[in-house]
Tab-separated table of C-alpha atoms in Angstrom:
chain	number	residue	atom	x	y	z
A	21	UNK	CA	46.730	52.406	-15.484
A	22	UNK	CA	44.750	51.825	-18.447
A	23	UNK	CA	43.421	47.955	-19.160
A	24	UNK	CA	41.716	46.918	-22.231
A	25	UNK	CA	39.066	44.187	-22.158
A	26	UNK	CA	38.495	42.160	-24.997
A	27	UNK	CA	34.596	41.133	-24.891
A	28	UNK	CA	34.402	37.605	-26.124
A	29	UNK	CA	30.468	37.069	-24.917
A	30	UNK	CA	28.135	38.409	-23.269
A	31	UNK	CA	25.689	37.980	-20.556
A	32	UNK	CA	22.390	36.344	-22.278
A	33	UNK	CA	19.819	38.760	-22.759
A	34	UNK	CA	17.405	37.425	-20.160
A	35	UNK	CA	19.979	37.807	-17.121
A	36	UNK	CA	20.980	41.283	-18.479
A	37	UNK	CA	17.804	42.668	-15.921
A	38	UNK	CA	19.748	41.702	-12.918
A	39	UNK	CA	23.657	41.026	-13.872
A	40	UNK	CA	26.028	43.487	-15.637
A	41	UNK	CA	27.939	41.812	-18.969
A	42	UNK	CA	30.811	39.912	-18.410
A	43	UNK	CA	33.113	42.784	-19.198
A	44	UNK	CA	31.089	45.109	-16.111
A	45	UNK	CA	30.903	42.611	-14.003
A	46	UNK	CA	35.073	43.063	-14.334
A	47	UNK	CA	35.170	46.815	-14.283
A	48	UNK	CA	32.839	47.000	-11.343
A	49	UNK	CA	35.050	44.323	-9.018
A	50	UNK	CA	37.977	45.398	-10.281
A	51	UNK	CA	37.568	49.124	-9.525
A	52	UNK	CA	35.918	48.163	-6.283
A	53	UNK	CA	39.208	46.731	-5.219
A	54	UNK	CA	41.413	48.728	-7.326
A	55	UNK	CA	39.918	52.715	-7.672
A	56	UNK	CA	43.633	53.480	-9.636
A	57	UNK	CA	42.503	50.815	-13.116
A	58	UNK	CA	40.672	52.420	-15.700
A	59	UNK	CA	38.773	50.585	-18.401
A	60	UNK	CA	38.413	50.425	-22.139
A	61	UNK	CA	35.625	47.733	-23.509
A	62	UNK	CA	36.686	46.292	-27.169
A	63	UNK	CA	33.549	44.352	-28.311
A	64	UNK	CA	36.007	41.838	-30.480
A	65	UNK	CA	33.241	39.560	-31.333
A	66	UNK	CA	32.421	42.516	-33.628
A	67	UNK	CA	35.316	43.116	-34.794
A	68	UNK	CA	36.117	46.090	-32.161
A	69	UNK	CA	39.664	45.912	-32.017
A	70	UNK	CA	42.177	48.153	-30.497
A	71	UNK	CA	44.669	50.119	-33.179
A	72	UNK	CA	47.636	48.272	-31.457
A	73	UNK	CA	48.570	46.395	-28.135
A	74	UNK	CA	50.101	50.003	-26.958
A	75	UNK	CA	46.564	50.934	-26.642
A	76	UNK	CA	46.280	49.861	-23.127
A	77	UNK	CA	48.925	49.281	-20.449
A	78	UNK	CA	47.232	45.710	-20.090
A	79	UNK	CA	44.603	43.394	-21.623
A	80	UNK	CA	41.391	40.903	-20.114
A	81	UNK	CA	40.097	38.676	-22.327
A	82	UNK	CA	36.218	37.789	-20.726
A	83	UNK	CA	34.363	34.319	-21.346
A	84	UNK	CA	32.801	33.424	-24.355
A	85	UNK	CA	29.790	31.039	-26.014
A	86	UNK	CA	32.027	30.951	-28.683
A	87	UNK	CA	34.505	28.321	-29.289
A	88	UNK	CA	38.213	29.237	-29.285
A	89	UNK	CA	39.407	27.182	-31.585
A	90	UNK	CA	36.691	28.117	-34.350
A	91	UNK	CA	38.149	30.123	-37.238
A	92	UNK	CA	36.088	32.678	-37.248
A	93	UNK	CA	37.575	35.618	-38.671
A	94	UNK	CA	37.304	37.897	-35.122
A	95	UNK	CA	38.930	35.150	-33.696
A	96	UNK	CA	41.790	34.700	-35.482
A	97	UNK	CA	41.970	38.124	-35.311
A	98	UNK	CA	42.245	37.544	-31.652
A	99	UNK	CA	44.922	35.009	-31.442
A	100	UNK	CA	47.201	37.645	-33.350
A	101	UNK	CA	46.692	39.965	-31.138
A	102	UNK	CA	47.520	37.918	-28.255
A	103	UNK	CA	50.868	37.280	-29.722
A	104	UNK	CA	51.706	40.933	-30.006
A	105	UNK	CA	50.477	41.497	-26.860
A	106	UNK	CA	53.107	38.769	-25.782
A	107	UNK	CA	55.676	39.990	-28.096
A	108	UNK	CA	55.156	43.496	-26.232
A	109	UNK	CA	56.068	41.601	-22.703
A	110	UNK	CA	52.053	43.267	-21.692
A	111	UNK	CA	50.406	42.138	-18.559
A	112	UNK	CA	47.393	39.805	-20.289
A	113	UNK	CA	44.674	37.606	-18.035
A	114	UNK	CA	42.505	35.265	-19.952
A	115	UNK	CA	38.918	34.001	-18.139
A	116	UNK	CA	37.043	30.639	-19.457
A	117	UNK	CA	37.413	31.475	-23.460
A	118	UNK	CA	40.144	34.050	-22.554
A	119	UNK	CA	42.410	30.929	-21.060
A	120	UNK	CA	41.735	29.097	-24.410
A	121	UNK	CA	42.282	31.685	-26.477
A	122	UNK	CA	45.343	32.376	-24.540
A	123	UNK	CA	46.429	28.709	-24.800
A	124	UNK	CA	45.548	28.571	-28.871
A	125	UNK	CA	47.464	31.749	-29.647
A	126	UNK	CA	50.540	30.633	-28.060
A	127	UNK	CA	50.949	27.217	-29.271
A	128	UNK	CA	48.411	24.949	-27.039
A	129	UNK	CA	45.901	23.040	-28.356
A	130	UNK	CA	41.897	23.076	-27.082
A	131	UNK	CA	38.576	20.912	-27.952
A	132	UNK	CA	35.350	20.063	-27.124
A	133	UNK	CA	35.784	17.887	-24.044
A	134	UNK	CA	34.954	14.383	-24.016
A	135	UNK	CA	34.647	14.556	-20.455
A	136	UNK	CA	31.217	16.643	-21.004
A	137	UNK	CA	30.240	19.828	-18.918
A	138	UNK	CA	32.036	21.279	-15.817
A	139	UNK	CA	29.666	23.205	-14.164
A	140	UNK	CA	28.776	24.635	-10.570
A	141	UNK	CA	31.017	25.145	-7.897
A	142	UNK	CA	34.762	23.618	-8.946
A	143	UNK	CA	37.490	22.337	-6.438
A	144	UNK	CA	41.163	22.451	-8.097
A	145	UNK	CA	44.426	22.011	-6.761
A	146	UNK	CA	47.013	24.550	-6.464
A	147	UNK	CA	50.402	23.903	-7.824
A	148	UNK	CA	52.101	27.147	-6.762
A	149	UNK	CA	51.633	29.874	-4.422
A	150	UNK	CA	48.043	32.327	-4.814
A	151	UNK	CA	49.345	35.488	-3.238
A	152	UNK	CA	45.931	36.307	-2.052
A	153	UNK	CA	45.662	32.962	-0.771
A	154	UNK	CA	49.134	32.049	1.040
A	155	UNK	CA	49.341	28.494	1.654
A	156	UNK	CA	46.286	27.226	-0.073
A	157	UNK	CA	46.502	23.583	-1.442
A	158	UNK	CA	42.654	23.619	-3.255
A	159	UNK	CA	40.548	26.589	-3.794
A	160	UNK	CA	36.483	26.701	-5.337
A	161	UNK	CA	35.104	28.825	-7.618
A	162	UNK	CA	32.263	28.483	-10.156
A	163	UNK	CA	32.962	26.656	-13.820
A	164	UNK	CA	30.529	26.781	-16.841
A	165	UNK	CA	32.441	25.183	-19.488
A	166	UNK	CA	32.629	22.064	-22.356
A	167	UNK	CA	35.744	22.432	-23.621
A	168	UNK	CA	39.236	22.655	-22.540
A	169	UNK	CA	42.776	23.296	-23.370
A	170	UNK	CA	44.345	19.523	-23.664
A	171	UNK	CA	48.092	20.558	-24.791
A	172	UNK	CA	49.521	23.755	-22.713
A	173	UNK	CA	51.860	26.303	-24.481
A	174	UNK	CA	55.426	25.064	-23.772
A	175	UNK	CA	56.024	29.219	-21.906
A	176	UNK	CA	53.356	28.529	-19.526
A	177	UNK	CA	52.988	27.017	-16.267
A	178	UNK	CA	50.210	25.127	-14.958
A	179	UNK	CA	48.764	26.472	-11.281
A	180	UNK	CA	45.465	24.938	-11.000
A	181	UNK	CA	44.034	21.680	-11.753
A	182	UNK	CA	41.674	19.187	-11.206
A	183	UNK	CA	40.611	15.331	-12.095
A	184	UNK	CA	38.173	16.987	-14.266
A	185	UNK	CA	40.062	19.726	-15.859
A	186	UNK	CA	44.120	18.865	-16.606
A	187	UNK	CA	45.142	22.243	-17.294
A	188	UNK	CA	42.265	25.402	-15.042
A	189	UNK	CA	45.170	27.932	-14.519
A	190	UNK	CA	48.011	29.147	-16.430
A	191	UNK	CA	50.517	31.868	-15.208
A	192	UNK	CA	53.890	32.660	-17.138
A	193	UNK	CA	56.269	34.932	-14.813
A	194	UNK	CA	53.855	38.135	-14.083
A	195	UNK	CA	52.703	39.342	-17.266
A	196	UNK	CA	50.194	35.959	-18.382
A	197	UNK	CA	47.576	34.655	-15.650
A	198	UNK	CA	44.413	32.695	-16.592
A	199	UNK	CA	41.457	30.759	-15.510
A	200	UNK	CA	39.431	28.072	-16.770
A	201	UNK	CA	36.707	28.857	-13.903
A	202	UNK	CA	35.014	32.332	-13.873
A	203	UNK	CA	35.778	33.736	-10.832
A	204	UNK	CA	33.910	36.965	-11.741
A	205	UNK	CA	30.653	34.752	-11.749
A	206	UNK	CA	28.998	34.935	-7.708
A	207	UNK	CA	26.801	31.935	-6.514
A	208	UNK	CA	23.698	33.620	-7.578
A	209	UNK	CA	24.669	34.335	-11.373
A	210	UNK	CA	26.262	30.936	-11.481
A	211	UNK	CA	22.695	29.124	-10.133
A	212	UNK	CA	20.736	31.596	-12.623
A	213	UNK	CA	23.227	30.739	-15.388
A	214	UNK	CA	22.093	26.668	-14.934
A	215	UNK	CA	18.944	27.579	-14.441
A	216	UNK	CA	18.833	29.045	-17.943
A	217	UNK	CA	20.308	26.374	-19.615
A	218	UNK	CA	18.861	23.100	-17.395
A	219	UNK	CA	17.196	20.795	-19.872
A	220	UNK	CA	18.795	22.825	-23.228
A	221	UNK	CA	22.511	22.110	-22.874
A	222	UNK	CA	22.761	20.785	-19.579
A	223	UNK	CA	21.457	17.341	-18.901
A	224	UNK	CA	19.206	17.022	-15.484
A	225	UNK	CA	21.886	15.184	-14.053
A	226	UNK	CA	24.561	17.801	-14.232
A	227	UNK	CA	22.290	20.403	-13.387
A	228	UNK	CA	21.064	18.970	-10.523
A	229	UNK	CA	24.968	18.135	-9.267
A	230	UNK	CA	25.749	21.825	-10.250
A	231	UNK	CA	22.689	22.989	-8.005
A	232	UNK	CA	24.252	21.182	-5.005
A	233	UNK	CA	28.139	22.502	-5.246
A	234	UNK	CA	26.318	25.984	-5.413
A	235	UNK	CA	24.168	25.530	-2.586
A	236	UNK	CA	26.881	23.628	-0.346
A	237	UNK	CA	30.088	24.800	-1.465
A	238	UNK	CA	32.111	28.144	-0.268
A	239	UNK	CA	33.821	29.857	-3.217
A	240	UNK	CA	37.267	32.082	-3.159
A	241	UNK	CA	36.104	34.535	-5.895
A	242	UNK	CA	36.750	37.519	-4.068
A	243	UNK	CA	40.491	36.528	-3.487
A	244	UNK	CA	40.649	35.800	-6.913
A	245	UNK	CA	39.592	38.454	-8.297
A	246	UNK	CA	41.702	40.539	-5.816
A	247	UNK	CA	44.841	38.975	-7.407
A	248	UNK	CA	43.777	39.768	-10.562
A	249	UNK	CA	43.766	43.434	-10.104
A	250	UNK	CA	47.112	43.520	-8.675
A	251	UNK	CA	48.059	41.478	-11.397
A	252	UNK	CA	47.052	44.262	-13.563
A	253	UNK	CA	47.851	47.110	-11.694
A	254	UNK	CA	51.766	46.052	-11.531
A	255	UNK	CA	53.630	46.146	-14.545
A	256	UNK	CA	55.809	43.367	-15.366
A	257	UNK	CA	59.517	43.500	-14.689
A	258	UNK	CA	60.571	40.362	-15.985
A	259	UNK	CA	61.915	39.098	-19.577
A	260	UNK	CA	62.233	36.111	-21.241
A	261	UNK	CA	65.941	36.985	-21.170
C-alpha cells in the first residue's frame, strides 16, 4: 500500500545532524512496524503536490511552523486537497498542523491560542476506545504547539482532550484520524526541540515546566504510532451512506 505524505515543515536545520525530518521520522516508524507501507514525500510547502488524491492509497499530513489558517497559496492549496481526499472516502491522518489543516478544510475553525504554548510531555483524556491501547482513560505524549482548532468539523468526533487543549484528537469512522500532539516526536527530540527554542519563543517558565514532564513523565508514542500504521494499512470500508 502506497501512502503519500504531505510535508508541512521540517526539522530545523540545526537538529537535522541527529533527527530525520518530520516526514522520515514517519517512514522510518512506520515501516519499522509496518514493512508492507511504502512512501511517497510531497514537499507541499513548495508547492509539491500530487497530480490527484488517486496518487496514493492514503495520505499523512506532518507538523508544521506554519500556521494553518494562513492563506498562503500552498496552503489553500492544501485544504482543497483534503476535501478531495475526503470526497474520495481515502484513509487521511493529520499530526499537529496536519489536525488543523484537517479541521480548516472541513469546516472547523483554528487560531492562535490564548491559552499560550503547550509544550513537553501532554496528558489527555480518551473519549473512545485506542485499539492499541484497550481500556485506556488518559494517555501522554509530547505537544509543541500555540494554536489550536477551537470549532471541530460537524463529521468528526472528538477522542482526545485535555483542560488545555478542547479538541487533541479527531477520528471520523476509519478513514480520518488526527493528533494535536506529535507522537512521532521521542523524549529526546522533544527536550532538544525546547532546548532550541528556550528564551526565543518559549518563555523560561514554560520551558522549564516542559523540561520536567519530559524528564518525569512516560509517553505512549510507540502505541500511537502503531495505530497509525494500521490505520493506514487498512482501507476503509465504511460510507457516509
Amino acid at each position: 500500500m502506497k501512502i503519500g505524505i504531505l510535508a508541512a515543515g521540517i526539522t530545523p536545520d540545526v537538529l537535522q545532524v541527529n533527527y530525520p525530518s518530520y516526514a522520515d521520522m514517519f517512514v522510518q516508524q512506520l515501516t519499522y512496524i509496518e514493512p508492507t507501507l511504502a512512501f511517497e514525500i510531497y514537499d507541499v510547502r513548495l508547492d509539491e503536490f500530487p497530480q490527484s488524491a488517486a496518487s496514493c492509497d492514503g495520505w499523512l499530513i506532518t507538523g508544521s511552523k506554519c500556521n494553518s489558517y494562513d492563506d498562503d497559496p500552498w496552503i489553500l492549496r492544501l485544504c482543497d486537497f483534503i476535501r478531495e481526499i475526503d470526497s474520495n472516502k481515502q484513509t487521511l491522518v493529520g499530526i499537529c498542523f496536519g489536525h488543523q489543516i484537517i479541521a480548516r478544510a472541513l469546516g472547523g475553525t483554528v487560531i492562535k491560542s490564548p491559552a499560550g504554548w503547550g509544550v513537553g510531555v501532554h496528558h489527555y483524556q480518551v473519549t473512545s476506545d485506542i485499539p492499541t491501547l484497550p481500556g485506556a482513560t488518559d494517555i501522554a505524549f509530547c505537544a509543541f504547539h500555540q494554536d489550536q482548532v477551537i470549532e471541530k468539523p460537524k463529521k468528526l468526533n472528538v477522542f482526545l482532550r485535555s483542560d488545555f487543549c478542547e479538541f487533541a484528537g479527531f477520528i471520523y469512522q476509519d478513514r480520518i484520524l488526527t493528533f494535536q500532539g506529535h507522537p512521532e516526536f521521542s523524549k529526546e527530540y522533544e527536550s532538544d526541540l525546547v532546548e532550541l527554542y528556550a528564551g526565543v519563543t518559549l518563555t523560561p517558565e514554560i520551558a522549564d515546566k516542559a523540561r520536567i514532564t519530559i524528564k518525569e513523565e512516560n509517553i505512549q508514542n510507540k502505541q500511537l504510532m502503531s495505530w497509525i500504521a494500521h490505520f493506514l494499512k487498512n482501507k476503509p470500508q465504511s460510507s457516509d451512506m
